[in-house]
CSV table of C-alpha atoms and ligand atoms in Angstrom, one decimal:
chain,number,residue,atom,x,y,z
A,260,UNK,CA,24.9,-24.0,-27.3
A,261,UNK,CA,26.1,-22.1,-24.4
A,262,UNK,CA,26.9,-25.1,-22.3
A,263,UNK,CA,29.9,-26.0,-24.4
A,264,UNK,CA,31.0,-22.4,-24.7
A,265,UNK,CA,33.5,-22.7,-21.9
A,266,UNK,CA,36.1,-20.2,-22.5
A,267,UNK,CA,34.3,-17.3,-23.9
A,268,UNK,CA,34.0,-14.5,-21.4
A,269,UNK,CA,31.6,-12.7,-23.7
A,270,UNK,CA,28.7,-15.2,-23.3
A,271,UNK,CA,26.8,-13.1,-20.9
A,272,UNK,CA,25.6,-10.4,-23.2
A,273,UNK,CA,24.1,-13.0,-25.4
A,274,UNK,CA,22.3,-14.6,-22.5
A,275,UNK,CA,21.1,-11.4,-21.0
A,276,UNK,CA,19.3,-10.5,-24.1
A,277,UNK,CA,17.4,-13.8,-23.9
A,278,UNK,CA,16.0,-13.1,-20.5
A,279,UNK,CA,13.1,-10.9,-21.0
A,280,UNK,CA,12.7,-10.0,-17.4
A,281,UNK,CA,16.2,-8.9,-16.8
A,282,UNK,CA,17.1,-5.3,-16.3
A,283,UNK,CA,20.7,-4.3,-15.6
A,284,UNK,CA,21.5,-2.3,-12.5
A,285,UNK,CA,22.3,1.1,-13.9
A,286,UNK,CA,25.5,1.6,-11.9
A,287,UNK,CA,27.6,0.3,-9.0
A,288,UNK,CA,25.7,2.3,-6.4
A,289,UNK,CA,22.3,0.8,-7.3
A,290,UNK,CA,23.9,-2.7,-7.4
A,291,UNK,CA,25.4,-2.2,-3.9
A,292,UNK,CA,22.1,-0.8,-2.6
A,293,UNK,CA,20.2,-3.8,-3.9
A,294,UNK,CA,22.7,-6.3,-2.6
A,295,UNK,CA,22.8,-4.6,0.8
A,296,UNK,CA,19.0,-4.5,0.9
A,297,UNK,CA,19.1,-8.3,0.5
A,298,UNK,CA,21.9,-8.8,3.0
A,299,UNK,CA,20.6,-6.5,5.7
A,300,UNK,CA,17.5,-8.1,7.3
A,301,UNK,CA,16.4,-10.4,10.1
A,302,UNK,CA,19.8,-12.0,9.9
A,303,UNK,CA,21.3,-8.9,11.4
A,304,UNK,CA,18.5,-8.0,13.7
A,305,UNK,CA,17.1,-11.2,14.9
A,306,UNK,CA,19.6,-14.0,14.2
A,307,UNK,CA,23.0,-12.5,14.9
A,308,UNK,CA,22.3,-11.2,18.4
A,309,UNK,CA,20.7,-14.4,19.5
A,310,UNK,CA,23.5,-16.5,18.2
A,311,UNK,CA,26.2,-14.2,19.6
A,312,UNK,CA,24.6,-14.3,23.0
A,313,UNK,CA,24.3,-18.0,22.9
A,314,UNK,CA,27.8,-18.9,21.7
A,315,UNK,CA,30.0,-17.1,24.0
A,316,UNK,CA,29.7,-13.4,22.9
A,317,UNK,CA,33.2,-12.2,22.0
A,318,UNK,CA,34.2,-15.7,20.9
A,319,UNK,CA,31.4,-15.8,18.4
A,320,UNK,CA,32.1,-12.3,17.3
A,321,UNK,CA,35.7,-13.0,16.6
A,322,UNK,CA,35.0,-16.1,14.6
A,323,UNK,CA,32.3,-14.4,12.7
A,324,UNK,CA,34.5,-11.5,11.7
A,325,UNK,CA,37.3,-13.7,10.6
A,326,UNK,CA,34.9,-15.8,8.5
A,327,UNK,CA,33.4,-12.7,6.8
A,328,UNK,CA,36.7,-11.3,5.6
A,329,UNK,CA,38.0,-14.6,4.3
A,330,UNK,CA,35.2,-17.1,3.4
A,331,UNK,CA,32.5,-14.5,2.9
A,332,UNK,CA,34.7,-12.4,0.7
A,333,UNK,CA,35.8,-15.3,-1.4
A,334,UNK,CA,32.3,-16.7,-2.0
A,335,UNK,CA,30.6,-13.4,-2.7
A,336,UNK,CA,33.3,-12.5,-5.3
A,337,UNK,CA,32.9,-16.0,-6.9
A,338,UNK,CA,29.1,-15.8,-7.0
A,339,UNK,CA,28.8,-12.3,-8.4
A,340,UNK,CA,31.5,-13.1,-11.0
A,341,UNK,CA,29.8,-16.3,-12.1
A,342,UNK,CA,26.5,-14.5,-12.4
A,343,UNK,CA,28.0,-11.7,-14.4
A,344,UNK,CA,30.0,-14.0,-16.6
A,345,UNK,CA,27.0,-16.2,-17.6
A,346,UNK,CA,24.2,-13.6,-17.3
A,347,UNK,CA,22.0,-16.2,-15.7
A,348,UNK,CA,20.6,-17.2,-12.4
A,349,UNK,CA,22.0,-20.1,-10.5
A,350,UNK,CA,20.6,-23.2,-12.2
A,351,UNK,CA,21.3,-22.0,-15.7
A,352,UNK,CA,24.5,-20.3,-14.7
A,353,UNK,CA,26.1,-23.6,-13.6
A,354,UNK,CA,24.5,-25.6,-16.4
A,355,UNK,CA,26.0,-23.2,-19.0
A,356,UNK,CA,29.4,-24.5,-18.0
A,357,UNK,CA,28.3,-28.1,-18.8
A,358,UNK,CA,25.5,-30.4,-18.0
A,359,UNK,CA,27.5,-32.2,-15.3
A,360,UNK,CA,27.5,-29.0,-13.2
A,361,UNK,CA,23.7,-28.5,-13.4
A,362,UNK,CA,23.2,-30.3,-10.1
A,363,UNK,CA,25.1,-27.5,-8.2
A,364,UNK,CA,22.5,-25.0,-9.5
A,365,UNK,CA,19.6,-27.2,-8.5
A,366,UNK,CA,20.9,-27.7,-5.0
A,367,UNK,CA,21.5,-23.9,-4.8
A,368,UNK,CA,17.9,-23.3,-5.8
A,369,UNK,CA,16.6,-25.5,-3.1
A,370,UNK,CA,18.0,-23.3,-0.3
A,371,UNK,CA,15.8,-20.3,-0.7
A,372,UNK,CA,12.8,-22.6,-1.0
A,373,UNK,CA,13.5,-23.7,2.5
A,374,UNK,CA,14.5,-20.3,3.9
A,375,UNK,CA,11.8,-18.1,2.5
A,376,UNK,CA,8.9,-19.8,4.3
A,377,UNK,CA,10.4,-19.6,7.8
A,378,UNK,CA,11.8,-16.1,7.1
A,379,UNK,CA,8.2,-15.1,6.4
A,380,UNK,CA,7.1,-16.6,9.7
A,381,UNK,CA,9.5,-14.2,11.5
A,382,UNK,CA,8.4,-11.5,9.2
A,383,UNK,CA,4.9,-12.2,10.5
A,384,UNK,CA,6.1,-11.8,14.1
A,385,UNK,CA,7.6,-8.5,13.2
A,386,UNK,CA,4.4,-7.4,11.6
A,387,UNK,CA,2.5,-8.3,14.7
A,388,UNK,CA,4.8,-6.2,16.9
A,389,UNK,CA,4.6,-3.3,14.5
A,390,UNK,CA,0.9,-3.4,14.6
A,391,UNK,CA,0.9,-3.8,18.4
A,392,UNK,CA,3.1,-0.7,18.8
A,393,UNK,CA,1.1,1.3,16.2
A,394,UNK,CA,-2.1,0.6,18.0
A,395,UNK,CA,-0.7,1.8,21.3
A,396,UNK,CA,-0.5,-1.6,23.0
A,397,UNK,CA,3.3,-1.9,22.9
A,398,UNK,CA,3.7,-1.8,26.7
A,399,UNK,CA,2.2,-5.3,26.9
A,400,UNK,CA,5.2,-6.7,25.0
A,401,UNK,CA,7.7,-5.7,27.7
A,402,UNK,CA,6.8,-8.5,30.1
A,403,UNK,CA,10.0,-10.5,29.8
A,404,UNK,CA,8.7,-13.1,27.4
A,405,UNK,CA,5.1,-13.9,28.4
A,406,UNK,CA,3.6,-11.8,25.6
A,407,UNK,CA,5.9,-13.3,23.0
A,408,UNK,CA,5.5,-16.9,24.0
A,409,UNK,CA,1.8,-16.5,24.4
A,410,UNK,CA,1.6,-15.1,20.9
A,411,UNK,CA,3.5,-17.8,19.1
A,412,UNK,CA,1.7,-20.5,21.1
A,413,UNK,CA,-1.6,-19.6,19.4
A,414,UNK,CA,-1.9,-20.9,15.9
A,415,UNK,CA,-4.5,-18.7,14.1
A,416,UNK,CA,-2.9,-15.4,14.8
A,417,UNK,CA,0.7,-16.1,13.9
A,418,UNK,CA,-0.6,-17.9,10.7
A,419,UNK,CA,-2.6,-14.8,9.8
A,420,UNK,CA,0.4,-12.5,10.2
A,421,UNK,CA,2.7,-14.8,8.3
A,422,UNK,CA,0.1,-15.0,5.5
A,423,UNK,CA,-0.1,-11.2,5.4
A,424,UNK,CA,3.6,-10.9,5.1
A,425,UNK,CA,3.8,-13.5,2.3
A,426,UNK,CA,1.1,-11.8,0.4
A,427,UNK,CA,2.9,-8.5,0.6
A,428,UNK,CA,6.2,-10.0,-0.5
A,429,UNK,CA,4.7,-11.8,-3.4
A,430,UNK,CA,2.7,-8.8,-4.5
A,431,UNK,CA,5.9,-6.8,-4.8
A,432,UNK,CA,7.7,-9.6,-6.6
A,433,UNK,CA,4.7,-10.5,-8.8
A,434,UNK,CA,4.2,-6.9,-10.0
A,435,UNK,CA,8.0,-6.6,-10.5
A,436,UNK,CA,8.2,-3.4,-8.5
A,437,UNK,CA,11.0,-4.4,-6.1
A,438,UNK,CA,13.3,-1.8,-7.6
A,439,UNK,CA,10.9,0.8,-6.4
A,440,UNK,CA,10.8,-0.7,-2.9
A,441,UNK,CA,14.5,-0.9,-2.8
A,442,UNK,CA,14.8,2.8,-3.6
A,443,UNK,CA,13.0,3.4,-0.4
A,444,UNK,CA,15.9,1.6,1.3
A,445,UNK,CA,18.0,4.7,0.8
A,446,UNK,CA,15.8,6.3,3.4
A,447,UNK,CA,14.9,3.5,5.7
A,448,UNK,CA,18.3,1.9,6.1
A,449,UNK,CA,20.0,5.0,7.4
A,450,UNK,CA,17.0,5.4,9.7
A,451,UNK,CA,17.6,1.8,10.9
A,452,UNK,CA,21.2,2.5,11.5
A,453,UNK,CA,20.5,5.7,13.5
A,454,UNK,CA,17.9,3.9,15.6
A,455,UNK,CA,20.1,0.9,16.4
A,456,UNK,CA,23.0,3.2,17.3
A,457,UNK,CA,20.8,5.3,19.5
A,458,UNK,CA,19.1,2.4,21.2
A,459,UNK,CA,22.5,0.7,21.8
A,460,UNK,CA,23.9,3.8,23.5
A,461,UNK,CA,20.8,3.9,25.7
A,462,UNK,CA,20.9,0.2,26.4
A,463,UNK,CA,24.5,0.5,27.6
A,464,UNK,CA,23.4,2.9,30.4
A,465,UNK,CA,21.1,0.2,32.0
A,466,UNK,CA,22.7,-0.9,35.2
A,467,UNK,CA,24.5,-4.2,34.7
A,468,UNK,CA,24.8,-3.7,30.9
A,469,UNK,CA,28.6,-3.1,30.9
A,470,UNK,CA,29.2,-6.7,32.0
A,471,UNK,CA,27.2,-7.7,29.0
A,472,UNK,CA,29.3,-5.4,26.8
A,473,UNK,CA,32.4,-7.1,28.1
A,474,UNK,CA,30.9,-10.5,27.3
A,475,UNK,CA,30.0,-9.4,23.8
A,476,UNK,CA,33.3,-7.9,22.7
A,477,UNK,CA,36.0,-9.7,24.7
A,478,UNK,CA,36.7,-13.1,23.2
A,479,UNK,CA,37.4,-16.0,25.5
A,480,UNK,CA,39.2,-18.4,23.4
A,481,UNK,CA,38.0,-21.3,25.5
A,482,UNK,CA,34.5,-20.5,24.3
A,483,UNK,CA,35.4,-21.4,20.7
A,484,UNK,CA,34.1,-24.9,19.9
A,485,UNK,CA,33.1,-26.5,16.7
A,486,UNK,CA,29.6,-25.6,17.5
A,487,UNK,CA,30.6,-21.9,17.6
A,488,UNK,CA,32.3,-22.2,14.2
A,489,UNK,CA,29.3,-24.0,12.6
A,490,UNK,CA,26.9,-21.4,14.0
A,491,UNK,CA,29.1,-18.5,12.9
A,492,UNK,CA,29.6,-20.0,9.4
A,493,UNK,CA,25.9,-20.6,8.9
A,494,UNK,CA,25.2,-17.1,10.1
A,495,UNK,CA,27.7,-15.7,7.7
A,496,UNK,CA,26.1,-17.4,4.7
A,497,UNK,CA,22.6,-16.3,5.9
A,498,UNK,CA,23.5,-12.7,6.6
A,499,UNK,CA,25.5,-12.1,3.5
A,500,UNK,CA,22.8,-13.8,1.4
A,501,UNK,CA,25.4,-16.3,0.1
A,502,UNK,CA,25.2,-20.0,-1.0
A,503,UNK,CA,21.7,-19.7,-2.3
A,504,UNK,CA,22.0,-18.1,-5.7
A,505,UNK,CA,21.0,-14.6,-4.8
A,506,UNK,CA,24.4,-13.1,-5.5
A,507,UNK,CA,24.6,-15.1,-8.8
A,508,UNK,CA,21.3,-13.6,-9.8
A,509,UNK,CA,22.4,-10.1,-8.8
A,510,UNK,CA,25.7,-10.6,-10.5
A,511,UNK,CA,23.9,-11.4,-13.7
A,512,UNK,CA,22.2,-8.0,-13.5
A,513,UNK,CA,25.4,-6.0,-13.2
A,514,UNK,CA,27.5,-4.7,-16.0
A,515,UNK,CA,31.2,-4.8,-16.5
A,516,UNK,CA,31.6,-1.3,-15.2
A,517,UNK,CA,31.1,-2.5,-11.7
A,518,UNK,CA,34.2,-3.3,-9.7
A,519,UNK,CA,33.3,-6.6,-8.0
A,520,UNK,CA,35.9,-6.6,-5.4
A,521,UNK,CA,35.2,-3.1,-4.2
A,522,UNK,CA,31.4,-3.7,-4.2
A,523,UNK,CA,31.9,-6.9,-2.1
A,524,UNK,CA,34.0,-5.1,0.5
A,525,UNK,CA,31.3,-2.4,0.8
A,526,UNK,CA,28.4,-4.8,1.1
A,527,UNK,CA,30.3,-6.7,3.8
A,528,UNK,CA,31.2,-3.7,5.8
A,529,UNK,CA,27.6,-2.4,5.7
A,530,UNK,CA,26.1,-5.8,6.7
A,531,UNK,CA,28.7,-6.6,9.4
A,532,UNK,CA,28.6,-3.2,10.9
A,533,UNK,CA,24.9,-3.4,11.3
A,534,UNK,CA,25.0,-6.9,12.8
A,535,UNK,CA,27.6,-5.7,15.3
A,536,UNK,CA,25.5,-2.8,16.3
A,537,UNK,CA,22.4,-5.0,16.7
A,538,UNK,CA,24.4,-7.1,19.1
A,539,UNK,CA,25.3,-4.0,21.1
A,540,UNK,CA,21.7,-3.1,21.2
A,541,UNK,CA,20.5,-6.4,22.6
A,542,UNK,CA,23.3,-8.4,24.3
A,543,UNK,CA,24.3,-6.0,27.1
A,544,UNK,CA,20.6,-5.5,27.8
A,545,UNK,CA,19.8,-9.2,28.1
A,546,UNK,CA,22.7,-9.3,30.6
A,547,UNK,CA,21.2,-6.5,32.6
A,548,UNK,CA,17.8,-8.2,32.7
A,549,UNK,CA,18.7,-11.8,33.0
A,550,UNK,CA,22.5,-12.2,33.5
A,551,UNK,CA,24.9,-14.5,31.7
A,552,UNK,CA,22.6,-17.5,31.9
A,553,UNK,CA,19.8,-15.6,30.3
A,554,UNK,CA,22.1,-14.6,27.5
A,555,UNK,CA,23.4,-18.1,26.9
A,556,UNK,CA,19.9,-19.7,26.9
A,557,UNK,CA,18.6,-17.0,24.6
A,558,UNK,CA,16.4,-18.5,22.0
A,559,UNK,CA,15.3,-17.0,18.7
A,560,UNK,CA,13.0,-14.6,20.6
A,561,UNK,CA,15.6,-12.2,21.9
A,562,UNK,CA,14.6,-9.4,19.6
A,563,UNK,CA,11.0,-9.8,20.6
A,564,UNK,CA,11.6,-10.1,24.3
A,565,UNK,CA,14.6,-8.0,25.3
A,566,UNK,CA,14.1,-4.9,23.1
A,567,UNK,CA,10.6,-4.1,24.3
A,568,UNK,CA,12.0,-4.2,27.9
A,569,UNK,CA,14.7,-1.7,26.8
A,570,UNK,CA,12.0,0.5,25.2
A,571,UNK,CA,9.9,0.4,28.3
A,572,UNK,CA,12.7,1.9,30.3
A,573,UNK,CA,12.9,5.0,28.1
A,574,UNK,CA,9.5,6.5,28.9
A,575,UNK,CA,8.5,6.9,25.2
A,576,UNK,CA,8.3,3.2,24.4
A,577,UNK,CA,5.2,3.5,22.1
A,578,UNK,CA,6.7,5.9,19.6
A,579,UNK,CA,10.1,4.3,19.8
A,580,UNK,CA,8.8,0.8,19.3
A,581,UNK,CA,6.5,1.8,16.4
A,582,UNK,CA,9.3,3.6,14.5
A,583,UNK,CA,11.8,0.9,15.3
A,584,UNK,CA,9.6,-2.0,14.2
A,585,UNK,CA,8.7,-0.2,11.1
A,586,UNK,CA,12.3,0.0,10.1
A,587,UNK,CA,12.8,-3.7,11.0
A,588,UNK,CA,9.7,-4.6,9.1
A,589,UNK,CA,11.1,-2.9,6.1
A,590,UNK,CA,14.5,-4.5,6.3
A,591,UNK,CA,12.8,-7.9,6.6
A,592,UNK,CA,10.6,-7.2,3.7
A,593,UNK,CA,13.4,-6.2,1.3
A,594,UNK,CA,15.3,-9.4,2.3
A,595,UNK,CA,12.3,-11.6,1.9
A,596,UNK,CA,11.7,-10.0,-1.5
A,597,UNK,CA,15.2,-10.9,-2.7
A,598,UNK,CA,14.7,-14.4,-1.4
A,599,UNK,CA,11.3,-14.8,-3.2
A,600,UNK,CA,12.7,-13.1,-6.3
A,601,UNK,CA,15.3,-15.9,-6.6
A,602,UNK,CA,12.7,-18.6,-6.4
A,603,UNK,CA,10.5,-16.8,-8.9
A,604,UNK,CA,13.3,-16.2,-11.3
A,605,UNK,CA,14.2,-19.9,-11.2
A,606,UNK,CA,10.5,-20.7,-11.9
A,607,UNK,CA,10.5,-18.3,-14.8
A,608,UNK,CA,13.8,-19.5,-16.3
A,609,UNK,CA,13.1,-23.2,-15.8
A,610,UNK,CA,9.5,-23.5,-16.7
A,611,UNK,CA,9.1,-20.5,-19.0
A,612,UNK,CA,6.4,-19.0,-16.9
A,613,UNK,CA,5.4,-15.3,-17.0
A,614,UNK,CA,6.4,-13.3,-13.9
A,615,UNK,CA,2.9,-13.3,-12.6
A,616,UNK,CA,2.2,-17.0,-13.0
A,617,UNK,CA,5.6,-17.8,-11.5
A,618,UNK,CA,4.9,-15.5,-8.5
A,619,UNK,CA,1.5,-17.1,-8.0
A,620,UNK,CA,2.9,-20.6,-8.0
A,621,UNK,CA,5.7,-19.6,-5.6
A,622,UNK,CA,3.2,-17.8,-3.4
A,623,UNK,CA,1.2,-21.0,-2.9
A,624,UNK,CA,4.3,-23.1,-2.2
A,625,UNK,CA,5.8,-20.6,0.3
A,626,UNK,CA,2.5,-20.2,2.1
A,627,UNK,CA,2.1,-24.0,2.5
A,628,UNK,CA,5.6,-24.4,3.6
A,629,UNK,CA,5.2,-21.6,6.2
A,630,UNK,CA,2.5,-23.5,8.0
A,631,UNK,CA,4.7,-26.2,9.7
A,632,UNK,CA,7.2,-23.8,11.2
A,633,UNK,CA,4.4,-21.6,12.5
A,634,UNK,CA,2.4,-24.4,14.0
A,635,UNK,CA,5.6,-25.8,15.4
A,636,UNK,CA,5.2,-23.4,18.3
A,637,UNK,CA,1.6,-24.3,19.0
A,638,UNK,CA,-0.5,-27.2,17.7
A,639,UNK,CA,2.4,-29.2,16.4
A,640,UNK,CA,4.7,-28.2,19.3
A,641,UNK,CA,5.3,-31.8,20.2
A,642,UNK,CA,7.1,-32.2,16.8
A,643,UNK,CA,10.6,-31.4,18.0
A,644,UNK,CA,13.8,-32.9,16.9
A,645,UNK,CA,16.8,-33.5,19.0
A,646,UNK,CA,19.9,-32.5,17.2
A,647,UNK,CA,23.1,-33.0,19.1
A,648,UNK,CA,22.3,-31.7,22.5
A,649,UNK,CA,19.6,-29.3,21.3
A,650,UNK,CA,15.9,-29.7,21.2
A,651,UNK,CA,14.7,-28.0,18.0
A,652,UNK,CA,11.4,-26.7,16.9
A,653,UNK,CA,10.3,-27.1,13.3
A,654,UNK,CA,11.5,-23.6,12.5
A,655,UNK,CA,14.9,-24.4,14.0
A,656,UNK,CA,15.1,-27.6,12.0
A,657,UNK,CA,14.4,-25.8,8.7
A,658,UNK,CA,17.0,-23.2,9.8
A,659,UNK,CA,19.5,-25.9,10.6
A,660,UNK,CA,19.0,-27.8,7.4
A,661,UNK,CA,19.5,-24.7,5.3
A,662,UNK,CA,22.2,-22.9,7.2
A,663,UNK,CA,24.2,-25.7,8.7
A,664,UNK,CA,23.9,-28.4,6.0
A,665,UNK,CA,22.8,-27.2,2.6
A,666,UNK,CA,24.6,-23.9,2.5
A,667,UNK,CA,28.0,-25.3,3.5
A,668,UNK,CA,27.4,-28.0,0.9
A,669,UNK,CA,26.6,-25.5,-1.8
A,670,UNK,CA,29.5,-23.4,-0.8
A,671,UNK,CA,31.8,-26.4,-0.9
A,672,UNK,CA,30.6,-27.3,-4.4
A,673,UNK,CA,31.1,-23.7,-5.6
A,674,UNK,CA,34.7,-23.8,-4.2
A,675,UNK,CA,35.4,-27.1,-6.0
A,676,UNK,CA,33.8,-25.8,-9.2
A,677,UNK,CA,35.7,-22.6,-9.2
A,678,UNK,CA,38.9,-23.8,-7.6
A,679,UNK,CA,39.4,-27.1,-9.3
A,680,UNK,CA,36.9,-28.1,-12.0
A,681,UNK,CA,36.9,-24.8,-13.9
A,682,UNK,CA,39.9,-23.1,-12.3
A,683,UNK,CA,40.0,-19.8,-10.4
A,684,UNK,CA,40.5,-17.8,-13.6
A,685,UNK,CA,36.8,-18.2,-14.4
A,686,UNK,CA,36.3,-15.7,-11.6
A,687,UNK,CA,39.5,-13.8,-11.7
A,688,UNK,CA,39.2,-12.9,-15.3
A,689,UNK,CA,35.7,-11.7,-14.8
A,690,UNK,CA,36.7,-9.5,-11.8
A,691,UNK,CA,39.5,-8.0,-13.9
A,692,UNK,CA,37.3,-7.4,-16.8
A,693,UNK,CA,36.3,-4.2,-15.2
A,694,UNK,CA,38.7,-1.6,-16.6
A,695,UNK,CA,39.8,0.0,-13.3
A,696,UNK,CA,39.7,-3.2,-11.2
A,697,UNK,CA,43.0,-4.5,-9.8
A,698,UNK,CA,41.7,-7.4,-7.7
A,699,UNK,CA,44.1,-6.6,-4.8
A,700,UNK,CA,43.1,-9.8,-3.0
A,701,UNK,CA,43.7,-12.1,-5.9
A,702,UNK,CA,46.2,-14.1,-3.9
A,703,UNK,CA,43.9,-14.5,-0.9
A,704,UNK,CA,41.1,-15.5,-3.2
A,705,UNK,CA,43.1,-18.2,-4.9
A,706,UNK,CA,44.3,-19.8,-1.7
A,707,UNK,CA,40.9,-19.6,-0.1
A,708,UNK,CA,38.9,-21.0,-3.0
A,709,UNK,CA,41.2,-23.9,-3.7
A,710,UNK,CA,42.5,-25.0,-0.3
A,711,UNK,CA,41.3,-23.3,2.8
A,712,UNK,CA,37.6,-23.0,2.1
A,713,UNK,CA,36.9,-26.5,0.7
A,714,UNK,CA,38.9,-28.2,3.5
A,715,UNK,CA,37.2,-26.2,6.2
A,716,UNK,CA,33.8,-26.5,4.7
A,717,UNK,CA,34.2,-30.3,4.5
A,718,UNK,CA,35.1,-30.4,8.2
A,719,UNK,CA,32.1,-28.2,9.0
A,720,UNK,CA,29.8,-30.2,6.9
A,721,UNK,CA,30.8,-33.6,8.3
A,722,UNK,CA,30.6,-32.4,11.9
A,723,UNK,CA,27.3,-30.8,11.3
A,724,UNK,CA,25.9,-34.0,9.8
A,725,UNK,CA,27.4,-36.3,12.5
A,726,UNK,CA,26.0,-33.9,15.1
A,727,UNK,CA,22.6,-34.0,13.4
A,728,UNK,CA,22.6,-37.8,13.3
A,729,UNK,CA,23.5,-37.8,17.0
A,730,UNK,CA,26.8,-39.5,16.4
A,731,UNK,CA,28.7,-36.7,18.1
A,732,UNK,CA,27.5,-33.8,20.1
A,733,UNK,CA,29.1,-30.5,19.3
B,257,LIG,N1,20.6,-11.9,4.3
B,257,LIG,C1,19.3,-11.7,4.8
B,257,LIG,C2,19.2,-11.3,6.2
B,257,LIG,O1,20.3,-11.2,6.8
B,257,LIG,C3,18.5,-13.0,4.6
B,257,LIG,C4,18.6,-13.5,3.3
B,257,LIG,C5,19.2,-14.6,3.1
B,257,LIG,C6,18.0,-12.8,2.3
B,257,LIG,C7,19.4,-15.1,1.8
B,257,LIG,C8,18.2,-13.3,1.0
B,257,LIG,C9,18.9,-14.4,0.8
B,257,LIG,O2,18.2,-11.2,6.8
């Protein structure tokens, strides 16, 4: 049995042939493209700018960048290597090292089950905006927030858009055609990049925006608190698609010709560059429209409130909005597909379901779980939770549980598993199994995975939980 086969690095070929639904990525480029398609999404466009605006701008940016090149790098290398070595998705990957590790996989599998539903809720909002701009009504969205809050405060409409988005995602996953969709990324992602750069440059010319630029890029160290670090850490996991099994699954689809370290660097650069530009596009503009207080109080609606105001100033808002939200829609779709794909591949591996049956079951679950976060802004609006100093909607609570609690926990377990229980060689050997690979950052990797990351994650986790329980306020 594979689960006692600890030391063989050749196990993966055996397992791959057992997974009927698996196709290997044909080369490094297609792998990077797929991983980037998963990474680049609402995390960059919607989540990053709101968080950066809220948590001190430059302070958040600095912490985030440091985390990406250290923690993000270490974890992504570890996940991809574990996936490639075992040839399995998360649950079975950990189990194949021994039954006692199976729980790590199960916990990992839980994360996308929480994220996918609320991700699709935001996907629904994007769909609504795309439709509004396409049908010529975009101007109405530029009213500084009334349109947006009015929309999410109804229940039927947002539910309808969410359902539509979920149907689309599950159709793609159920038919197994995501590779085709991801190819389109080669066109849409560069388009998104061009737009975000263009819009950023324009936004910087709005009177008052330069103060916002300073806020965004100049770190004030006094703004760095535990809350900043917790938020930046959660954002890093979310944006890089880490700590939820995706990179394990993708790693299981890659061959040994792929240089893991190089790939990880490239995925990180693409994802982080785009997040940075999205901040440029939104934060200086929020400043121009509503000053520093407006920025700090920014909720999750920044993308939906500030950008239409920027578009409105250009004189060709309708076209710009339509094309822009098309690109955002696409980025959200490909990320949602990768999220749903993980859940579906678990269902297939665990319960031996066919792809279509698994997709149908997952579809129902996601749809049901998407109802509470949608209604949390309308009919169930009273159902807020006070976490630390913050009042949270149902969507925020799901986001908090996955990004600030479960993901650090999964990441901690992965560090302990690789760093201590199995030893870093389980990853290092796999990285070096690629003929040309040198693993230049091996030293960094070892120190991070054994010492720095686990200690740090433990602190983050404890403070997150204490904060959640109201014991301390961070
Ligand atoms: N990384 C994606 C984003 O930034 C979201 C995502 C998270 C996708 C986890 C897949 C897995 O939008």
